[in-house]
PDB file of N, CA and C in Angstrom:
ATOM      1  N   MET A 939     -78.513 -60.313 -18.041  1.00 39.00           N
ATOM      2  CA  MET A 939     -79.582 -60.443 -17.093  1.00 39.00           C
ATOM      3  C   MET A 939     -79.055 -61.149 -15.848  1.00 39.00           C
ATOM      4  N   GLU A 940     -79.374 -60.621 -14.706  1.00 41.00           N
ATOM      5  CA  GLU A 940     -78.936 -61.207 -13.449  1.00 41.00           C
ATOM      6  C   GLU A 940     -79.897 -62.307 -13.036  1.00 41.00           C
ATOM      7  N   LYS A 941     -79.351 -63.432 -12.591  1.00 43.00           N
ATOM      8  CA  LYS A 941     -80.177 -64.546 -12.147  1.00 43.00           C
ATOM      9  C   LYS A 941     -80.811 -64.209 -10.801  1.00 43.00           C
ATOM     10  N   LYS A 942     -82.113 -64.422 -10.697  1.00 44.00           N
ATOM     11  CA  LYS A 942     -82.850 -64.129  -9.469  1.00 44.00           C
ATOM     12  C   LYS A 942     -82.470 -65.121  -8.381  1.00 44.00           C
ATOM     13  N   GLN A 943     -82.182 -64.611  -7.197  1.00 54.00           N
ATOM     14  CA  GLN A 943     -81.879 -65.468  -6.058  1.00 54.00           C
ATOM     15  C   GLN A 943     -83.176 -66.021  -5.494  1.00 54.00           C
ATOM     16  N   ARG A 944     -83.200 -67.302  -5.201  1.00 57.00           N
ATOM     17  CA  ARG A 944     -84.379 -67.948  -4.635  1.00 57.00           C
ATOM     18  C   ARG A 944     -84.075 -68.398  -3.220  1.00 57.00           C
ATOM     19  N   LYS A 945     -85.109 -68.519  -2.433  1.00 61.00           N
ATOM     20  CA  LYS A 945     -84.973 -69.001  -1.067  1.00 61.00           C
ATOM     21  C   LYS A 945     -85.241 -70.498  -1.000  1.00 61.00           C
ATOM     22  N   SER A 946     -85.191 -71.156  -2.131  1.00 63.00           N
ATOM     23  CA  SER A 946     -85.507 -72.569  -2.238  1.00 63.00           C
ATOM     24  C   SER A 946     -84.306 -73.327  -2.768  1.00 63.00           C
ATOM     25  N   ASN A 947     -84.168 -74.579  -2.336  1.00 59.00           N
ATOM     26  CA  ASN A 947     -83.103 -75.433  -2.859  1.00 59.00           C
ATOM     27  C   ASN A 947     -83.521 -76.185  -4.107  1.00 59.00           C
ATOM     28  N   THR A 948     -84.790 -76.191  -4.437  1.00 57.00           N
ATOM     29  CA  THR A 948     -85.297 -77.033  -5.509  1.00 57.00           C
ATOM     30  C   THR A 948     -84.695 -76.698  -6.862  1.00 57.00           C
ATOM     31  N   PHE A 949     -84.522 -75.435  -7.175  1.00 56.00           N
ATOM     32  CA  PHE A 949     -84.029 -75.044  -8.486  1.00 56.00           C
ATOM     33  C   PHE A 949     -82.531 -74.765  -8.508  1.00 56.00           C
ATOM     34  N   SER A 950     -81.877 -74.735  -7.366  1.00 60.00           N
ATOM     35  CA  SER A 950     -80.473 -74.342  -7.327  1.00 60.00           C
ATOM     36  C   SER A 950     -79.530 -75.499  -7.635  1.00 60.00           C
ATOM     37  N   ASN A 951     -80.069 -76.671  -7.842  1.00 68.00           N
ATOM     38  CA  ASN A 951     -79.223 -77.818  -8.152  1.00 68.00           C
ATOM     39  C   ASN A 951     -80.032 -78.816  -8.973  1.00 68.00           C
ATOM     40  N   ASP A 952     -79.518 -79.998  -9.142  1.00 82.00           N
ATOM     41  CA  ASP A 952     -80.185 -81.013  -9.952  1.00 82.00           C
ATOM     42  C   ASP A 952     -81.091 -81.908  -9.113  1.00 82.00           C
ATOM     43  N   LEU A 953     -81.616 -81.381  -8.024  1.00 85.00           N
ATOM     44  CA  LEU A 953     -82.420 -82.184  -7.110  1.00 85.00           C
ATOM     45  C   LEU A 953     -83.658 -82.776  -7.783  1.00 85.00           C
ATOM     46  N   GLU A 954     -84.367 -81.971  -8.560  1.00 88.00           N
ATOM     47  CA  GLU A 954     -85.572 -82.480  -9.231  1.00 88.00           C
ATOM     48  C   GLU A 954     -85.242 -83.688 -10.099  1.00 88.00           C
ATOM     49  N   GLU A 955     -84.232 -83.560 -10.925  1.00 88.00           N
ATOM     50  CA  GLU A 955     -83.840 -84.656 -11.817  1.00 88.00           C
ATOM     51  C   GLU A 955     -83.409 -85.884 -11.022  1.00 88.00           C
ATOM     52  N   LEU A 956     -82.636 -85.679  -9.965  1.00 90.00           N
ATOM     53  CA  LEU A 956     -82.167 -86.787  -9.134  1.00 90.00           C
ATOM     54  C   LEU A 956     -83.339 -87.526  -8.497  1.00 90.00           C
ATOM     55  N   LEU A 957     -84.272 -86.780  -7.920  1.00 91.00           N
ATOM     56  CA  LEU A 957     -85.423 -87.413  -7.273  1.00 91.00           C
ATOM     57  C   LEU A 957     -86.265 -88.189  -8.277  1.00 91.00           C
ATOM     58  N   LYS A 958     -86.603 -87.547  -9.380  1.00 91.00           N
ATOM     59  CA  LYS A 958     -87.456 -88.201 -10.380  1.00 91.00           C
ATOM     60  C   LYS A 958     -86.772 -89.405 -11.013  1.00 91.00           C
ATOM     61  N   SER A 959     -85.466 -89.332 -11.242  1.00 93.00           N
ATOM     62  CA  SER A 959     -84.754 -90.462 -11.846  1.00 93.00           C
ATOM     63  C   SER A 959     -84.678 -91.657 -10.902  1.00 93.00           C
ATOM     64  N   ASN A 960     -84.868 -91.414  -9.608  1.00 95.00           N
ATOM     65  CA  ASN A 960     -84.880 -92.490  -8.622  1.00 95.00           C
ATOM     66  C   ASN A 960     -86.295 -92.894  -8.218  1.00 95.00           C
ATOM     67  N   GLY A 961     -87.287 -92.421  -8.961  1.00 95.00           N
ATOM     68  CA  GLY A 961     -88.667 -92.815  -8.713  1.00 95.00           C
ATOM     69  C   GLY A 961     -89.297 -92.198  -7.476  1.00 95.00           C
ATOM     70  N   ILE A 962     -88.701 -91.136  -6.976  1.00 94.00           N
ATOM     71  CA  ILE A 962     -89.237 -90.479  -5.781  1.00 94.00           C
ATOM     72  C   ILE A 962     -90.348 -89.525  -6.204  1.00 94.00           C
ATOM     73  N   THR A 963     -91.508 -89.679  -5.577  1.00 93.00           N
ATOM     74  CA  THR A 963     -92.671 -88.868  -5.933  1.00 93.00           C
ATOM     75  C   THR A 963     -93.157 -87.996  -4.786  1.00 93.00           C
ATOM     76  N   ALA A 964     -92.579 -88.180  -3.606  1.00 95.00           N
ATOM     77  CA  ALA A 964     -93.015 -87.416  -2.432  1.00 95.00           C
ATOM     78  C   ALA A 964     -91.804 -86.827  -1.720  1.00 95.00           C
ATOM     79  N   VAL A 965     -91.993 -85.623  -1.180  1.00 95.00           N
ATOM     80  CA  VAL A 965     -90.916 -84.915  -0.489  1.00 95.00           C
ATOM     81  C   VAL A 965     -91.447 -84.402   0.844  1.00 95.00           C
ATOM     82  N   LEU A 966     -90.729 -84.702   1.920  1.00 96.00           N
ATOM     83  CA  LEU A 966     -91.009 -84.123   3.232  1.00 96.00           C
ATOM     84  C   LEU A 966     -89.850 -83.202   3.573  1.00 96.00           C
ATOM     85  N   GLY A 967     -90.157 -81.975   3.951  1.00 96.00           N
ATOM     86  CA  GLY A 967     -89.122 -81.004   4.271  1.00 96.00           C
ATOM     87  C   GLY A 967     -89.213 -80.546   5.717  1.00 96.00           C
ATOM     88  N   CYS A 968     -88.099 -80.070   6.223  1.00 97.00           N
ATOM     89  CA  CYS A 968     -88.066 -79.484   7.559  1.00 97.00           C
ATOM     90  C   CYS A 968     -86.809 -78.639   7.666  1.00 97.00           C
ATOM     91  N   GLY A 969     -86.740 -77.827   8.709  1.00 95.00           N
ATOM     92  CA  GLY A 969     -85.531 -77.061   8.940  1.00 95.00           C
ATOM     93  C   GLY A 969     -85.786 -75.641   9.371  1.00 95.00           C
ATOM     94  N   LEU A 970     -84.769 -74.835   9.192  1.00 92.00           N
ATOM     95  CA  LEU A 970     -84.793 -73.424   9.543  1.00 92.00           C
ATOM     96  C   LEU A 970     -84.589 -72.652   8.249  1.00 92.00           C
ATOM     97  N   ALA A 971     -85.323 -71.794   7.895  1.00 94.00           N
ATOM     98  CA  ALA A 971     -86.443 -71.188   8.578  1.00 94.00           C
ATOM     99  C   ALA A 971     -87.731 -71.671   7.927  1.00 94.00           C
ATOM    100  N   PHE A 972     -88.628 -72.180   8.756  1.00 96.00           N
ATOM    101  CA  PHE A 972     -89.906 -72.722   8.298  1.00 96.00           C
ATOM    102  C   PHE A 972     -90.651 -71.739   7.416  1.00 96.00           C
ATOM    103  N   ASP A 973     -90.659 -70.477   7.811  1.00 95.00           N
ATOM    104  CA  ASP A 973     -91.448 -69.460   7.116  1.00 95.00           C
ATOM    105  C   ASP A 973     -90.730 -68.821   5.933  1.00 95.00           C
ATOM    106  N   ILE A 974     -89.519 -69.285   5.626  1.00 94.00           N
ATOM    107  CA  ILE A 974     -88.799 -68.745   4.469  1.00 94.00           C
ATOM    108  C   ILE A 974     -88.288 -69.908   3.608  1.00 94.00           C
ATOM    109  N   CYS A 975     -87.154 -70.478   3.975  1.00 92.00           N
ATOM    110  CA  CYS A 975     -86.505 -71.504   3.145  1.00 92.00           C
ATOM    111  C   CYS A 975     -87.354 -72.757   2.989  1.00 92.00           C
ATOM    112  N   VAL A 976     -87.861 -73.283   4.100  1.00 95.00           N
ATOM    113  CA  VAL A 976     -88.662 -74.503   4.033  1.00 95.00           C
ATOM    114  C   VAL A 976     -89.916 -74.249   3.205  1.00 95.00           C
ATOM    115  N   ARG A 977     -90.583 -73.132   3.469  1.00 96.00           N
ATOM    116  CA  ARG A 977     -91.807 -72.782   2.726  1.00 96.00           C
ATOM    117  C   ARG A 977     -91.554 -72.765   1.222  1.00 96.00           C
ATOM    118  N   HIS A 978     -90.540 -72.034   0.791  1.00 94.00           N
ATOM    119  CA  HIS A 978     -90.285 -71.898  -0.647  1.00 94.00           C
ATOM    120  C   HIS A 978     -89.851 -73.219  -1.277  1.00 94.00           C
ATOM    121  N   THR A 979     -89.078 -74.008  -0.547  1.00 93.00           N
ATOM    122  CA  THR A 979     -88.621 -75.288  -1.081  1.00 93.00           C
ATOM    123  C   THR A 979     -89.780 -76.243  -1.292  1.00 93.00           C
ATOM    124  N   VAL A 980     -90.669 -76.376  -0.287  1.00 95.00           N
ATOM    125  CA  VAL A 980     -91.775 -77.325  -0.454  1.00 95.00           C
ATOM    126  C   VAL A 980     -92.810 -76.824  -1.458  1.00 95.00           C
ATOM    127  N   VAL A 981     -93.032 -75.525  -1.525  1.00 95.00           N
ATOM    128  CA  VAL A 981     -93.955 -74.989  -2.537  1.00 95.00           C
ATOM    129  C   VAL A 981     -93.388 -75.247  -3.935  1.00 95.00           C
ATOM    130  N   ASP A 982     -92.085 -75.033  -4.118  1.00 93.00           N
ATOM    131  CA  ASP A 982     -91.462 -75.314  -5.417  1.00 93.00           C
ATOM    132  C   ASP A 982     -91.569 -76.798  -5.764  1.00 93.00           C
ATOM    133  N   ALA A 983     -91.291 -77.667  -4.784  1.00 93.00           N
ATOM    134  CA  ALA A 983     -91.395 -79.110  -5.027  1.00 93.00           C
ATOM    135  C   ALA A 983     -92.830 -79.485  -5.385  1.00 93.00           C
ATOM    136  N   ASN A 984     -93.777 -78.890  -4.699  1.00 94.00           N
ATOM    137  CA  ASN A 984     -95.194 -79.123  -4.982  1.00 94.00           C
ATOM    138  C   ASN A 984     -95.530 -78.691  -6.413  1.00 94.00           C
ATOM    139  N   ASN A 985     -95.025 -77.537  -6.813  1.00 91.00           N
ATOM    140  CA  ASN A 985     -95.273 -77.030  -8.166  1.00 91.00           C
ATOM    141  C   ASN A 985     -94.629 -77.899  -9.244  1.00 91.00           C
ATOM    142  N   LEU A 986     -93.594 -78.636  -8.867  1.00 90.00           N
ATOM    143  CA  LEU A 986     -92.937 -79.553  -9.805  1.00 90.00           C
ATOM    144  C   LEU A 986     -93.653 -80.898  -9.884  1.00 90.00           C
ATOM    145  N   GLY A 987     -94.713 -81.065  -9.092  1.00 90.00           N
ATOM    146  CA  GLY A 987     -95.499 -82.290  -9.163  1.00 90.00           C
ATOM    147  C   GLY A 987     -95.253 -83.296  -8.064  1.00 90.00           C
ATOM    148  N   PHE A 988     -94.374 -82.988  -7.123  1.00 94.00           N
ATOM    149  CA  PHE A 988     -94.142 -83.897  -6.009  1.00 94.00           C
ATOM    150  C   PHE A 988     -95.262 -83.750  -4.986  1.00 94.00           C
ATOM    151  N   LEU A 989     -95.630 -84.845  -4.338  1.00 96.00           N
ATOM    152  CA  LEU A 989     -96.484 -84.777  -3.160  1.00 96.00           C
ATOM    153  C   LEU A 989     -95.584 -84.270  -2.043  1.00 96.00           C
ATOM    154  N   THR A 990     -95.997 -83.222  -1.355  1.00 96.00           N
ATOM    155  CA  THR A 990     -95.082 -82.571  -0.422  1.00 96.00           C
ATOM    156  C   THR A 990     -95.685 -82.416   0.962  1.00 96.00           C
ATOM    157  N   GLY A 991     -94.787 -82.333   1.929  1.00 97.00           N
ATOM    158  CA  GLY A 991     -95.188 -82.110   3.306  1.00 97.00           C
ATOM    159  C   GLY A 991     -94.063 -81.466   4.081  1.00 97.00           C
ATOM    160  N   VAL A 992     -94.424 -80.916   5.233  1.00 98.00           N
ATOM    161  CA  VAL A 992     -93.468 -80.289   6.137  1.00 98.00           C
ATOM    162  C   VAL A 992     -93.583 -80.972   7.492  1.00 98.00           C
ATOM    163  N   ILE A 993     -92.448 -81.293   8.077  1.00 98.00           N
ATOM    164  CA  ILE A 993     -92.426 -81.848   9.430  1.00 98.00           C
ATOM    165  C   ILE A 993     -92.324 -80.662  10.380  1.00 98.00           C
ATOM    166  N   ARG A 994     -93.459 -80.268  10.918  1.00 96.00           N
ATOM    167  CA  ARG A 994     -93.563 -79.012  11.664  1.00 96.00           C
ATOM    168  C   ARG A 994     -92.735 -78.996  12.941  1.00 96.00           C
ATOM    169  N   ASP A 995     -92.731 -80.097  13.701  1.00 96.00           N
ATOM    170  CA  ASP A 995     -91.995 -80.083  14.960  1.00 96.00           C
ATOM    171  C   ASP A 995     -90.486 -80.285  14.773  1.00 96.00           C
ATOM    172  N   CYS A 996     -90.049 -80.358  13.526  1.00 96.00           N
ATOM    173  CA  CYS A 996     -88.618 -80.391  13.208  1.00 96.00           C
ATOM    174  C   CYS A 996     -88.210 -79.125  12.467  1.00 96.00           C
ATOM    175  N   SER A 997     -89.053 -78.105  12.542  1.00 96.00           N
ATOM    176  CA  SER A 997     -88.810 -76.845  11.841  1.00 96.00           C
ATOM    177  C   SER A 997     -89.006 -75.684  12.799  1.00 96.00           C
ATOM    178  N   GLN A 998     -88.321 -74.598  12.514  1.00 96.00           N
ATOM    179  CA  GLN A 998     -88.459 -73.389  13.327  1.00 96.00           C
ATOM    180  C   GLN A 998     -88.535 -72.185  12.407  1.00 96.00           C
ATOM    181  N   GLY A 999     -89.468 -71.305  12.705  1.00 95.00           N
ATOM    182  CA  GLY A 999     -89.623 -70.084  11.926  1.00 95.00           C
ATOM    183  C   GLY A 999     -89.122 -68.877  12.687  1.00 95.00           C
ATOM    184  N   PHE A1000     -89.180 -67.720  12.021  1.00 93.00           N
ATOM    185  CA  PHE A1000     -88.688 -66.493  12.634  1.00 93.00           C
ATOM    186  C   PHE A1000     -89.756 -65.686  13.345  1.00 93.00           C
ATOM    187  N   SER A1001     -90.985 -65.702  12.835  1.00 94.00           N
ATOM    188  CA  SER A1001     -92.032 -64.921  13.499  1.00 94.00           C
ATOM    189  C   SER A1001     -93.344 -65.682  13.473  1.00 94.00           C
ATOM    190  N   GLN A1002     -94.118 -65.552  14.532  1.00 95.00           N
ATOM    191  CA  GLN A1002     -95.402 -66.250  14.618  1.00 95.00           C
ATOM    192  C   GLN A1002     -96.339 -65.833  13.486  1.00 95.00           C
ATOM    193  N   GLU A1003     -96.317 -64.567  13.149  1.00 96.00           N
ATOM    194  CA  GLU A1003     -97.171 -64.072  12.062  1.00 96.00           C
ATOM    195  C   GLU A1003     -96.818 -64.745  10.738  1.00 96.00           C
ATOM    196  N   ASN A1004     -95.524 -64.824  10.436  1.00 96.00           N
ATOM    197  CA  ASN A1004     -95.084 -65.468   9.191  1.00 96.00           C
ATOM    198  C   ASN A1004     -95.328 -66.974   9.212  1.00 96.00           C
ATOM    199  N   ILE A1005     -95.201 -67.589  10.383  1.00 96.00           N
ATOM    200  CA  ILE A1005     -95.468 -69.023  10.508  1.00 96.00           C
ATOM    201  C   ILE A1005     -96.937 -69.303  10.205  1.00 96.00           C
ATOM    202  N   LYS A1006     -97.834 -68.487  10.759  1.00 97.00           N
ATOM    203  CA  LYS A1006     -99.268 -68.663  10.500  1.00 97.00           C
ATOM    204  C   LYS A1006     -99.579 -68.473   9.022  1.00 97.00           C
ATOM    205  N   GLU A1007     -98.979 -67.467   8.408  1.00 97.00           N
ATOM    206  CA  GLU A1007     -99.189 -67.225   6.976  1.00 97.00           C
ATOM    207  C   GLU A1007     -98.658 -68.397   6.154  1.00 97.00           C
ATOM    208  N   THR A1008     -97.496 -68.925   6.529  1.00 97.00           N
ATOM    209  CA  THR A1008     -96.926 -70.075   5.832  1.00 97.00           C
ATOM    210  C   THR A1008     -97.863 -71.270   5.930  1.00 97.00           C
ATOM    211  N   CYS A1009     -98.410 -71.516   7.099  1.00 97.00           N
ATOM    212  CA  CYS A1009     -99.353 -72.631   7.265  1.00 97.00           C
ATOM    213  C   CYS A1009    -100.576 -72.452   6.373  1.00 97.00           C
ATOM    214  N   ARG A1010    -101.063 -71.226   6.247  1.00 98.00           N
ATOM    215  CA  ARG A1010    -102.210 -70.960   5.365  1.00 98.00           C
ATOM    216  C   ARG A1010    -101.849 -71.252   3.904  1.00 98.00           C
ATOM    217  N   VAL A1011    -100.660 -70.819   3.492  1.00 97.00           N
ATOM    218  CA  VAL A1011    -100.211 -71.063   2.113  1.00 97.00           C
ATOM    219  C   VAL A1011    -100.073 -72.561   1.857  1.00 97.00           C
ATOM    220  N   LEU A1012     -99.429 -73.270   2.765  1.00 97.00           N
ATOM    221  CA  LEU A1012     -99.231 -74.702   2.583  1.00 97.00           C
ATOM    222  C   LEU A1012    -100.572 -75.426   2.523  1.00 97.00           C
ATOM    223  N   ASP A1013    -101.484 -75.044   3.392  1.00 95.00           N
ATOM    224  CA  ASP A1013    -102.811 -75.655   3.402  1.00 95.00           C
ATOM    225  C   ASP A1013    -103.533 -75.421   2.075  1.00 95.00           C
ATOM    226  N   SER A1014    -103.436 -74.219   1.549  1.00 95.00           N
ATOM    227  CA  SER A1014    -104.123 -73.895   0.290  1.00 95.00           C
ATOM    228  C   SER A1014    -103.541 -74.651  -0.902  1.00 95.00           C
ATOM    229  N   GLU A1015    -102.305 -75.110  -0.778  1.00 94.00           N
ATOM    230  CA  GLU A1015    -101.628 -75.849  -1.853  1.00 94.00           C
ATOM    231  C   GLU A1015    -101.677 -77.366  -1.646  1.00 94.00           C
ATOM    232  N   ASN A1016    -102.445 -77.832  -0.648  1.00 94.00           N
ATOM    233  CA  ASN A1016    -102.509 -79.258  -0.291  1.00 94.00           C
ATOM    234  C   ASN A1016    -101.136 -79.826   0.053  1.00 94.00           C
ATOM    235  N   ILE A1017    -100.353 -79.029   0.762  1.00 97.00           N
ATOM    236  CA  ILE A1017     -99.063 -79.475   1.280  1.00 97.00           C
ATOM    237  C   ILE A1017     -99.290 -79.874   2.735  1.00 97.00           C
ATOM    238  N   ALA A1018     -98.995 -81.127   3.056  1.00 98.00           N
ATOM    239  CA  ALA A1018     -99.260 -81.661   4.389  1.00 98.00           C
ATOM    240  C   ALA A1018     -98.343 -81.023   5.430  1.00 98.00           C
ATOM    241  N   ILE A1019     -98.903 -80.744   6.592  1.00 97.00           N
ATOM    242  CA  ILE A1019     -98.131 -80.291   7.746  1.00 97.00           C
ATOM    243  C   ILE A1019     -98.279 -81.386   8.793  1.00 97.00           C
ATOM    244  N   VAL A1020     -97.184 -82.076   9.068  1.00 97.00           N
ATOM    245  CA  VAL A1020     -97.239 -83.259   9.931  1.00 97.00           C
ATOM    246  C   VAL A1020     -96.216 -83.147  11.052  1.00 97.00           C
ATOM    247  N   ASP A1021     -96.382 -83.996  12.072  1.00 97.00           N
ATOM    248  CA  ASP A1021     -95.366 -84.084  13.114  1.00 97.00           C
ATOM    249  C   ASP A1021     -94.427 -85.242  12.769  1.00 97.00           C
ATOM    250  N   VAL A1022     -93.397 -85.392  13.562  1.00 97.00           N
ATOM    251  CA  VAL A1022     -92.368 -86.388  13.259  1.00 97.00           C
ATOM    252  C   VAL A1022     -92.939 -87.808  13.259  1.00 97.00           C
ATOM    253  N   TRP A1023     -93.932 -88.072  14.111  1.00 97.00           N
ATOM    254  CA  TRP A1023     -94.494 -89.424  14.185  1.00 97.00           C
ATOM    255  C   TRP A1023     -95.325 -89.739  12.945  1.00 97.00           C
ATOM    256  N   LYS A1024     -96.088 -88.779  12.474  1.00 96.00           N
ATOM    257  CA  LYS A1024     -96.856 -89.004  11.246  1.00 96.00           C
ATOM    258  C   LYS A1024     -95.903 -89.109  10.056  1.00 96.00           C
ATOM    259  N   ALA A1025     -94.832 -88.315  10.061  1.00 97.00           N
ATOM    260  CA  ALA A1025     -93.834 -88.405   8.986  1.00 97.00           C
ATOM    261  C   ALA A1025     -93.252 -89.811   8.920  1.00 97.00           C
ATOM    262  N   ARG A1026     -92.980 -90.375  10.071  1.00 96.00           N
ATOM    263  CA  ARG A1026     -92.440 -91.737  10.105  1.00 96.00           C
ATOM    264  C   ARG A1026     -93.443 -92.729   9.506  1.00 96.00           C
ATOM    265  N   SER A1027     -94.711 -92.568   9.850  1.00 96.00           N
ATOM    266  CA  SER A1027     -95.751 -93.445   9.294  1.00 96.00           C
ATOM    267  C   SER A1027     -95.869 -93.285   7.785  1.00 96.00           C
ATOM    268  N   ILE A1028     -95.685 -92.054   7.305  1.00 95.00           N
ATOM    269  CA  ILE A1028     -95.722 -91.807   5.858  1.00 95.00           C
ATOM    270  C   ILE A1028     -94.535 -92.494   5.186  1.00 95.00           C
ATOM    271  N   ILE A1029     -93.360 -92.316   5.754  1.00 94.00           N
ATOM    272  CA  ILE A1029     -92.144 -92.913   5.191  1.00 94.00           C
ATOM    273  C   ILE A1029     -92.248 -94.437   5.173  1.00 94.00           C
ATOM    274  N   GLU A1030     -92.831 -95.003   6.231  1.00 95.00           N
ATOM    275  CA  GLU A1030     -92.986 -96.461   6.310  1.00 95.00           C
ATOM    276  C   GLU A1030     -94.208 -96.956   5.531  1.00 95.00           C
ATOM    277  N   ARG A1031     -94.887 -96.034   4.857  1.00 92.00           N
ATOM    278  CA  ARG A1031     -96.039 -96.331   4.002  1.00 92.00           C
ATOM    279  C   ARG A1031     -97.231 -96.900   4.770  1.00 92.00           C
ATOM    280  N   HIS A1032     -97.386 -96.452   6.015  1.00 93.00           N
ATOM    281  CA  HIS A1032     -98.551 -96.854   6.804  1.00 93.00           C
ATOM    282  C   HIS A1032     -99.685 -95.843   6.689  1.00 93.00           C
ATOM    283  N   LYS A1033     -99.351 -94.588   6.367  1.00 93.00           N
ATOM    284  CA  LYS A1033    -100.348 -93.527   6.279  1.00 93.00           C
ATOM    285  C   LYS A1033    -100.078 -92.653   5.062  1.00 93.00           C
ATOM    286  N   VAL A1034    -101.152 -92.036   4.579  1.00 94.00           N
ATOM    287  CA  VAL A1034    -101.063 -91.059   3.492  1.00 94.00           C
ATOM    288  C   VAL A1034    -101.789 -89.807   3.963  1.00 94.00           C
ATOM    289  N   PRO A1035    -101.140 -88.650   3.912  1.00 95.00           N
ATOM    290  CA  PRO A1035    -101.816 -87.419   4.339  1.00 95.00           C
ATOM    291  C   PRO A1035    -103.039 -87.119   3.475  1.00 95.00           C
ATOM    292  N   VAL A1036    -104.092 -86.657   4.109  1.00 94.00           N
ATOM    293  CA  VAL A1036    -105.320 -86.313   3.386  1.00 94.00           C
ATOM    294  C   VAL A1036    -105.041 -85.244   2.329  1.00 94.00           C
ATOM    295  N   GLU A1037    -104.082 -84.367   2.586  1.00 94.00           N
ATOM    296  CA  GLU A1037    -103.718 -83.329   1.611  1.00 94.00           C
ATOM    297  C   GLU A1037    -103.228 -83.948   0.312  1.00 94.00           C
ATOM    298  N   TRP A1038    -102.510 -85.069   0.405  1.00 94.00           N
ATOM    299  CA  TRP A1038    -102.009 -85.730  -0.798  1.00 94.00           C
ATOM    300  C   TRP A1038    -103.157 -86.364  -1.572  1.00 94.00           C
ATOM    301  N   ILE A1039    -104.124 -86.913  -0.851  1.00 94.00           N
ATOM    302  CA  ILE A1039    -105.291 -87.487  -1.516  1.00 94.00           C
ATOM    303  C   ILE A1039    -106.044 -86.388  -2.263  1.00 94.00           C
ATOM    304  N   CYS A1040    -106.215 -85.235  -1.612  1.00 92.00           N
ATOM    305  CA  CYS A1040    -106.880 -84.094  -2.269  1.00 92.00           C
ATOM    306  C   CYS A1040    -106.104 -83.653  -3.500  1.00 92.00           C
ATOM    307  N   ARG A1041    -104.792 -83.600  -3.386  1.00 90.00           N
ATOM    308  CA  ARG A1041    -103.955 -83.192  -4.523  1.00 90.00           C
ATOM    309  C   ARG A1041    -104.099 -84.167  -5.684  1.00 90.00           C
ATOM    310  N   LEU A1042    -104.078 -85.453  -5.375  1.00 92.00           N
ATOM    311  CA  LEU A1042    -104.234 -86.463  -6.422  1.00 92.00           C
ATOM    312  C   LEU A1042    -105.611 -86.378  -7.074  1.00 92.00           C
ATOM    313  N   MET A1043    -106.628 -86.118  -6.272  1.00 92.00           N
ATOM    314  CA  MET A1043    -107.980 -85.961  -6.827  1.00 92.00           C
ATOM    315  C   MET A1043    -108.043 -84.751  -7.764  1.00 92.00           C
ATOM    316  N   ASP A1044    -107.385 -83.650  -7.373  1.00 89.00           N
ATOM    317  CA  ASP A1044    -107.328 -82.470  -8.243  1.00 89.00           C
ATOM    318  C   ASP A1044    -106.644 -82.797  -9.564  1.00 89.00           C
ATOM    319  N   LEU A1045    -105.554 -83.558  -9.500  1.00 86.00           N
ATOM    320  CA  LEU A1045    -104.835 -83.938 -10.718  1.00 86.00           C
ATOM    321  C   LEU A1045    -105.700 -84.817 -11.618  1.00 86.00           C
ATOM    322  N   ILE A1046    -106.461 -85.719 -11.011  1.00 91.00           N
ATOM    323  CA  ILE A1046    -107.364 -86.571 -11.789  1.00 91.00           C
ATOM    324  C   ILE A1046    -108.446 -85.720 -12.441  1.00 91.00           C
ATOM    325  N   ASP A1047    -109.032 -84.807 -11.664  1.00 93.00           N
ATOM    326  CA  ASP A1047    -110.087 -83.933 -12.196  1.00 93.00           C
ATOM    327  C   ASP A1047    -109.592 -83.063 -13.348  1.00 93.00           C
ATOM    328  N   ASN A1048    -108.328 -82.636 -13.274  1.00 89.00           N
ATOM    329  CA  ASN A1048    -107.753 -81.781 -14.317  1.00 89.00           C
ATOM    330  C   ASN A1048    -107.208 -82.576 -15.503  1.00 89.00           C
ATOM    331  N   GLY A1049    -107.263 -83.902 -15.415  1.00 90.00           N
ATOM    332  CA  GLY A1049    -106.744 -84.741 -16.491  1.00 90.00           C
ATOM    333  C   GLY A1049    -105.231 -84.824 -16.513  1.00 90.00           C
ATOM    334  N   SER A1050    -104.580 -84.417 -15.419  1.00 82.00           N
ATOM    335  CA  SER A1050    -103.118 -84.431 -15.358  1.00 82.00           C
ATOM    336  C   SER A1050    -102.569 -85.762 -14.877  1.00 82.00           C
ATOM    337  N   LEU A1051    -103.435 -86.622 -14.394  1.00 76.00           N
ATOM    338  CA  LEU A1051    -102.971 -87.903 -13.863  1.00 76.00           C
ATOM    339  C   LEU A1051    -103.666 -89.035 -14.564  1.00 76.00           C
TER     340      LEU A1051
END
């Protein structure tokens, strides 16, 4: 059986184990291409249980149509879309994205937290 190629870095290495073993519970992603690699990486991280976000002004996509679709997908998954200044506030623990609060509430409602 041939291994399926993914557009995400989350499963291609030991990143999940490394992050969790260091107590990291949140992931902010950015880069090229927002509508392909970044999208799949943050969705995968989100599916693994990390609170996730994308730094939009530090990312670039290939097409406006795909960028809009990516934003819709991220929004539906409670993945925060932030600018660099809000990302800094998150990293410094001054702010928490509302999407993360919604995600945590969903986990509580489902008995997963």
